[in-house]
Amino acid sequence: MSIDAPSPPPLVDPDAEGCPPEQRRELQERRLRELVDRLLAANGVQAERLRAAGVTAGAGVSLDELAKLPTVAKADLWEHYPWGLIAVPREDVVCLHGSSGTSGRPSLVPYTAVDVSIWAEVMARALGGAGANRSSVIQVAYGYGLFTGGQGMHHGGMRLGATVLPLSAGMTDRQLRMLADLRPDILCCTPSYAIYLGEALRAAGTHPDELSLRAGVFGAEPWTEGMRTQIEALLGLRALDIYGLSEIVGPGVACESLDSAGMLNVAEDHFYVEAIDSDGNPVPDGTPGELVFSTLTKTGMPLLRYRSGDIATLAGPAPGSPRTLRRMSKLLGRRDDMLVVRGVNVFPTEIEAVLLADERVSPHYLIVEDRREPARAELRVAVEPMSTPFDAEPLRAELTGALRERLGVGCQVWVVEPGTVPRTEVGKARRLLRVGEGEQVPEPLRGLF
Ligand code: DLL
């Protein structure tokens, strides 16, 4: 860390964040039983699965036997689009949010007033853990919209009693102006936008010491320790990681605090977390596993054992911290092919749908998630034309436009000579390639990217 850690910030909700773990477990178990009762009463797909597993009342379940209960996944939400696994009358829904990007099959999530209040509560704790308080000015540069980033920070900041500056993402000149004029102490945005802002600041000749930023709450996409160092130097703040997913509530499911020793405190009194292996068995603390969340208190779309696809390790509370919540590591990766680029979730199948709809494109194409420069993650696609000779430029321009329209994020397209996309031994194209920091693009494509 480039900046010394100040003393631990006070707990926003000492009963929830600082209670003895055994006491919390009792609360979680009681809430789990209520959740199961809510799901059974809603009579949806989760109730069907519970009954098939022999569960007919919440009183019959326990946390110790949670791993025996059925799971749900994103595919269940898509199947029940647009209202998802709603468990209340529609009139009780006060707003909807959903996963960013992917105009094809967004996951929409209905929230009741109770859910919004839970969200505000966990986000207030997250911001408090970053050192925010009633005198803070919080600059929110996450997008406002269906995406949960902007509104999540907004609800939390207001619940805390701080002053929220809802700038949304982009309009960098205005962001810089507000940083100088209103002197926020907390910045919330994606880590890649934090770097962009920091570089814009440097280009404008402003030194971070001239600002009053103390901490930043950055998430919604993968980022590295290298990016953390870079952001802290560019903006002169402590850069903290925040994690969440719309299906569960949005940001605030887990967040680093100034004293959480590099891991993220899970708001586990509301979102019970498990880590499982590929066979569905629980893994011990410290072993990477897929995170599975149960929304113990939510009412609009309560989920029992939602498989997030995100891989991380779990651990107990940070020794000596007043926060007694379990912690998760930074995300280590994903189980499926979902890519998260500049905060937008992209499924390779959506890119494929655009490419294959164009009969000039051969099935030999390659989607590249390029994270060689982690702060500038890029999505790239190399396509081979169906027949030669071909006119590359119009095809490139049309595909670029169609992909942007469909994905909601820019994607660089290369039209390459037939035979350029690497084949496997059996001649099949490898359709998805992830290139990380320090790794190289395979030989035939190296000159391109
Ligand atoms: O990205 C919620 C969020 C907003 C989190 C603002 C943090 C800050 P979705 O759009 O539904 O929700 O995308 C959820 O994004 O399953 C992860 O794969 C990825 N993701 C979220 N936070 C992080 C993070 C929001 N801190 C999906 N590090 C999740 C790495 C993250 N990946």
PDB file of C-alpha atoms in Angstrom, residues 49-146:
ATOM      1  CA  ARG A  49     -36.891 -28.179  -6.199  1.00  0.00           C
ATOM      2  CA  LEU A  50     -37.165 -27.965  -2.425  1.00  0.00           C
ATOM      3  CA  ARG A  51     -40.133 -30.343  -2.378  1.00  0.00           C
ATOM      4  CA  ALA A  52     -38.301 -32.722  -4.715  1.00  0.00           C
ATOM      5  CA  ALA A  53     -35.461 -32.703  -2.168  1.00  0.00           C
ATOM      6  CA  GLY A  54     -37.961 -33.613   0.566  1.00  0.00           C
ATOM      7  CA  VAL A  55     -38.188 -30.161   2.174  1.00  0.00           C
ATOM      8  CA  THR A  56     -41.746 -29.149   3.068  1.00  0.00           C
ATOM      9  CA  ALA A  57     -41.075 -26.528   5.770  1.00  0.00           C
ATOM     10  CA  GLY A  58     -38.270 -24.174   6.782  1.00  0.00           C
ATOM     11  CA  ALA A  59     -38.186 -25.750  10.227  1.00  0.00           C
ATOM     12  CA  GLY A  60     -36.650 -28.855   8.626  1.00  0.00           C
ATOM     13  CA  VAL A  61     -33.485 -27.168   7.331  1.00  0.00           C
ATOM     14  CA  SER A  62     -30.205 -26.283   9.010  1.00  0.00           C
ATOM     15  CA  LEU A  63     -27.038 -24.487   7.984  1.00  0.00           C
ATOM     16  CA  ASP A  64     -25.035 -27.664   8.606  1.00  0.00           C
ATOM     17  CA  GLU A  65     -27.028 -29.438   5.922  1.00  0.00           C
ATOM     18  CA  LEU A  66     -27.298 -26.509   3.514  1.00  0.00           C
ATOM     19  CA  ALA A  67     -25.127 -28.249   0.889  1.00  0.00           C
ATOM     20  CA  LYS A  68     -27.881 -30.851   0.465  1.00  0.00           C
ATOM     21  CA  LEU A  69     -30.402 -28.245  -0.693  1.00  0.00           C
ATOM     22  CA  PRO A  70     -30.979 -27.496  -4.407  1.00  0.00           C
ATOM     23  CA  THR A  71     -29.231 -24.623  -6.212  1.00  0.00           C
ATOM     24  CA  VAL A  72     -30.375 -22.023  -8.747  1.00  0.00           C
ATOM     25  CA  ALA A  73     -28.381 -20.400 -11.539  1.00  0.00           C
ATOM     26  CA  LYS A  74     -28.479 -17.597 -14.112  1.00  0.00           C
ATOM     27  CA  ALA A  75     -30.125 -19.967 -16.607  1.00  0.00           C
ATOM     28  CA  ASP A  76     -33.157 -20.193 -14.278  1.00  0.00           C
ATOM     29  CA  LEU A  77     -33.502 -16.419 -14.393  1.00  0.00           C
ATOM     30  CA  TRP A  78     -33.256 -16.353 -18.172  1.00  0.00           C
ATOM     31  CA  GLU A  79     -35.840 -19.068 -18.410  1.00  0.00           C
ATOM     32  CA  HIS A  80     -38.215 -16.969 -16.323  1.00  0.00           C
ATOM     33  CA  TYR A  81     -37.448 -13.685 -18.083  1.00  0.00           C
ATOM     34  CA  PRO A  82     -38.468 -10.890 -17.551  1.00  0.00           C
ATOM     35  CA  TRP A  83     -39.757 -11.206 -13.965  1.00  0.00           C
ATOM     36  CA  GLY A  84     -37.218 -13.816 -12.907  1.00  0.00           C
ATOM     37  CA  LEU A  85     -37.970 -15.866  -9.831  1.00  0.00           C
ATOM     38  CA  ILE A  86     -40.271 -13.222  -8.381  1.00  0.00           C
ATOM     39  CA  ALA A  87     -41.804 -14.248  -5.049  1.00  0.00           C
ATOM     40  CA  VAL A  88     -44.158 -11.318  -4.294  1.00  0.00           C
ATOM     41  CA  PRO A  89     -47.157  -9.714  -6.040  1.00  0.00           C
ATOM     42  CA  ARG A  90     -45.965  -7.364  -8.821  1.00  0.00           C
ATOM     43  CA  GLU A  91     -47.357  -4.326  -7.002  1.00  0.00           C
ATOM     44  CA  ASP A  92     -44.782  -4.877  -4.249  1.00  0.00           C
ATOM     45  CA  VAL A  93     -41.923  -4.379  -6.695  1.00  0.00           C
ATOM     46  CA  VAL A  94     -40.504  -0.850  -6.401  1.00  0.00           C
ATOM     47  CA  CYS A  95     -37.712  -1.137  -8.994  1.00  0.00           C
ATOM     48  CA  LEU A  96     -35.865  -3.501 -11.276  1.00  0.00           C
ATOM     49  CA  HIS A  97     -32.158  -3.765 -11.906  1.00  0.00           C
ATOM     50  CA  GLY A  98     -30.116  -6.217 -13.854  1.00  0.00           C
ATOM     51  CA  SER A  99     -26.837  -7.313 -15.259  1.00  0.00           C
ATOM     52  CA  SER A 100     -25.042  -4.796 -17.405  1.00  0.00           C
ATOM     53  CA  GLY A 101     -24.683  -5.347 -21.132  1.00  0.00           C
ATOM     54  CA  THR A 102     -25.977  -8.346 -23.014  1.00  0.00           C
ATOM     55  CA  SER A 103     -29.095  -7.024 -24.703  1.00  0.00           C
ATOM     56  CA  GLY A 104     -29.844 -10.615 -25.706  1.00  0.00           C
ATOM     57  CA  ARG A 105     -30.671 -12.117 -22.332  1.00  0.00           C
ATOM     58  CA  PRO A 106     -30.335  -9.694 -19.455  1.00  0.00           C
ATOM     59  CA  SER A 107     -30.973 -11.000 -15.964  1.00  0.00           C
ATOM     60  CA  LEU A 108     -33.589  -8.714 -14.465  1.00  0.00           C
ATOM     61  CA  VAL A 109     -34.056  -8.601 -10.717  1.00  0.00           C
ATOM     62  CA  PRO A 110     -37.205  -7.247  -9.005  1.00  0.00           C
ATOM     63  CA  TYR A 111     -36.650  -5.382  -5.694  1.00  0.00           C
ATOM     64  CA  THR A 112     -39.225  -4.645  -3.003  1.00  0.00           C
ATOM     65  CA  ALA A 113     -38.885  -1.694  -0.628  1.00  0.00           C
ATOM     66  CA  VAL A 114     -37.464  -4.164   1.912  1.00  0.00           C
ATOM     67  CA  ASP A 115     -34.792  -5.223  -0.576  1.00  0.00           C
ATOM     68  CA  VAL A 116     -33.808  -1.629  -1.366  1.00  0.00           C
ATOM     69  CA  SER A 117     -33.494  -1.001   2.355  1.00  0.00           C
ATOM     70  CA  ILE A 118     -31.229  -4.050   2.820  1.00  0.00           C
ATOM     71  CA  TRP A 119     -29.149  -2.838  -0.102  1.00  0.00           C
ATOM     72  CA  ALA A 120     -28.815   0.636   1.412  1.00  0.00           C
ATOM     73  CA  GLU A 121     -27.810  -0.945   4.713  1.00  0.00           C
ATOM     74  CA  VAL A 122     -25.047  -3.196   3.333  1.00  0.00           C
ATOM     75  CA  MET A 123     -23.766  -0.408   1.086  1.00  0.00           C
ATOM     76  CA  ALA A 124     -23.707   2.041   4.006  1.00  0.00           C
ATOM     77  CA  ARG A 125     -21.549  -0.475   5.885  1.00  0.00           C
ATOM     78  CA  ALA A 126     -19.271  -0.893   2.865  1.00  0.00           C
ATOM     79  CA  LEU A 127     -18.775   2.859   2.508  1.00  0.00           C
ATOM     80  CA  GLY A 128     -18.336   3.222   6.276  1.00  0.00           C
ATOM     81  CA  GLY A 129     -15.640   0.542   6.168  1.00  0.00           C
ATOM     82  CA  ALA A 130     -13.837   2.667   3.586  1.00  0.00           C
ATOM     83  CA  GLY A 131     -13.859   5.536   6.087  1.00  0.00           C
ATOM     84  CA  ALA A 132     -16.921   7.430   4.828  1.00  0.00           C
ATOM     85  CA  ASN A 133     -19.145   9.197   7.395  1.00  0.00           C
ATOM     86  CA  ARG A 134     -21.795  11.875   7.616  1.00  0.00           C
ATOM     87  CA  SER A 135     -19.362  14.617   6.617  1.00  0.00           C
ATOM     88  CA  SER A 136     -18.209  12.766   3.527  1.00  0.00           C
ATOM     89  CA  VAL A 137     -18.808  13.798  -0.042  1.00  0.00           C
ATOM     90  CA  ILE A 138     -19.073  10.668  -2.177  1.00  0.00           C
ATOM     91  CA  GLN A 139     -18.484  11.037  -5.901  1.00  0.00           C
ATOM     92  CA  VAL A 140     -20.363   8.243  -7.649  1.00  0.00           C
ATOM     93  CA  ALA A 141     -18.926   7.630 -11.101  1.00  0.00           C
ATOM     94  CA  TYR A 142     -20.479   4.209 -11.625  1.00  0.00           C
ATOM     95  CA  GLY A 143     -23.190   4.110 -14.286  1.00  0.00           C
ATOM     96  CA  TYR A 144     -26.738   4.797 -13.125  1.00  0.00           C
ATOM     97  CA  GLY A 145     -29.388   2.677 -14.813  1.00  0.00           C
ATOM     98  CA  LEU A 146     -30.310  -0.975 -14.905  1.00  0.00           C
TER      99      LEU A 146
END
